PDB file of C-alpha atoms in Angstrom:
ATOM      1  CA  MET A   1      19.336  80.363 -58.663  1.00  0.00           C
ATOM      2  CA  ASP A   2      17.770  79.380 -61.986  1.00  0.00           C
ATOM      3  CA  LEU A   3      15.574  81.371 -64.297  1.00  0.00           C
ATOM      4  CA  SER A   4      12.352  79.602 -63.268  1.00  0.00           C
ATOM      5  CA  GLN A   5      12.910  80.917 -59.657  1.00  0.00           C
ATOM      6  CA  ILE A   6      13.451  84.560 -60.863  1.00  0.00           C
ATOM      7  CA  ASN A   7      10.326  84.163 -63.019  1.00  0.00           C
ATOM      8  CA  SER A   8       8.161  82.860 -60.280  1.00  0.00           C
ATOM      9  CA  GLU A   9       9.349  85.671 -57.743  1.00  0.00           C
ATOM     10  CA  LEU A  10       8.768  88.266 -60.465  1.00  0.00           C
ATOM     11  CA  THR A  11       5.176  86.909 -60.934  1.00  0.00           C
ATOM     12  CA  SER A  12       4.577  86.779 -57.215  1.00  0.00           C
ATOM     13  CA  ASN A  13       5.706  90.419 -56.903  1.00  0.00           C
ATOM     14  CA  MET A  14       3.573  91.470 -59.811  1.00  0.00           C
ATOM     15  CA  VAL A  15       0.529  89.857 -58.219  1.00  0.00           C
ATOM     16  CA  GLU A  16       1.144  91.681 -54.960  1.00  0.00           C
ATOM     17  CA  LEU A  17       1.608  94.928 -56.941  1.00  0.00           C
ATOM     18  CA  ALA A  18      -1.545  94.369 -58.871  1.00  0.00           C
ATOM     19  CA  TYR A  19      -3.467  93.852 -55.536  1.00  0.00           C
ATOM     20  CA  ALA A  20      -2.009  96.889 -53.992  1.00  0.00           C
ATOM     21  CA  VAL A  21      -2.908  99.047 -57.058  1.00  0.00           C
ATOM     22  CA  GLN A  22      -6.443  97.484 -56.957  1.00  0.00           C
ATOM     23  CA  GLY A  23      -6.691  98.518 -53.209  1.00  0.00           C
ATOM     24  CA  VAL A  24      -5.477 102.067 -53.826  1.00  0.00           C
ATOM     25  CA  LYS A  25      -8.085 102.386 -56.675  1.00  0.00           C
ATOM     26  CA  ALA A  26     -10.872 101.079 -54.422  1.00  0.00           C
ATOM     27  CA  GLN A  27      -9.737 103.586 -51.621  1.00  0.00           C
ATOM     28  CA  GLN A  28      -9.968 106.523 -54.158  1.00  0.00           C
ATOM     29  CA  GLN A  29     -13.314 105.374 -55.160  1.00  0.00           C
ATOM     30  CA  THR A  30     -14.505 105.126 -51.648  1.00  0.00           C
ATOM     31  CA  MET A  31     -13.215 108.479 -50.844  1.00  0.00           C
ATOM     32  CA  GLN A  32     -14.988 110.026 -53.846  1.00  0.00           C
ATOM     33  CA  ILE A  33     -18.318 108.451 -52.799  1.00  0.00           C
ATOM     34  CA  ALA A  34     -17.962 109.655 -49.207  1.00  0.00           C
ATOM     35  CA  GLY A  35     -17.063 113.162 -50.576  1.00  0.00           C
ATOM     36  CA  ASN A  36     -20.118 113.145 -52.783  1.00  0.00           C
ATOM     37  CA  ILE A  37     -22.382 112.117 -49.862  1.00  0.00           C
ATOM     38  CA  ILE A  38     -20.842 114.703 -47.630  1.00  0.00           C
ATOM     39  CA  GLU A  39     -21.579 117.364 -50.497  1.00  0.00           C
ATOM     40  CA  ASP A  40     -25.295 116.124 -50.825  1.00  0.00           C
ATOM     41  CA  VAL A  41     -25.761 116.176 -46.992  1.00  0.00           C
ATOM     42  CA  ALA A  42     -24.401 119.789 -46.761  1.00  0.00           C
ATOM     43  CA  GLU A  43     -26.556 120.739 -49.798  1.00  0.00           C
ATOM     44  CA  ILE A  44     -29.700 119.262 -48.264  1.00  0.00           C
ATOM     45  CA  SER A  45     -28.949 120.717 -44.820  1.00  0.00           C
ATOM     46  CA  ALA A  46     -28.526 124.283 -46.404  1.00  0.00           C
ATOM     47  CA  GLU A  47     -31.766 123.793 -48.207  1.00  0.00           C
ATOM     48  CA  ALA A  48     -33.612 122.652 -45.086  1.00  0.00           C
ATOM     49  CA  LEU A  49     -32.097 125.623 -42.994  1.00  0.00           C
ATOM     50  CA  ALA A  50     -33.248 128.128 -45.784  1.00  0.00           C
ATOM     51  CA  LYS A  51     -36.911 126.711 -45.640  1.00  0.00           C
ATOM     52  CA  TYR A  52     -36.908 126.592 -41.755  1.00  0.00           C
ATOM     53  CA  SER A  53     -35.643 130.162 -41.791  1.00  0.00           C
ATOM     54  CA  ALA A  54     -38.228 131.239 -44.330  1.00  0.00           C
ATOM     55  CA  GLU A  55     -41.176 129.604 -42.529  1.00  0.00           C
ATOM     56  CA  LYS A  56     -39.928 131.036 -39.100  1.00  0.00           C
ATOM     57  CA  ASN A  57     -40.052 134.561 -40.252  1.00  0.00           C
TER      58      ASN A  57
END
């Protein structure tokens, strides 16, 4: 095996790793956004329940 093959394989592995890292970062961002949405929905639901309870009484 010559050095050009080693360099080619290393570059290929680095590209694969870069895509994997990018995928993990995208997944983390997606989870953060989903978490924010869930928190917002819970807050809105709590406010709506409080208003409903206040109007009911």
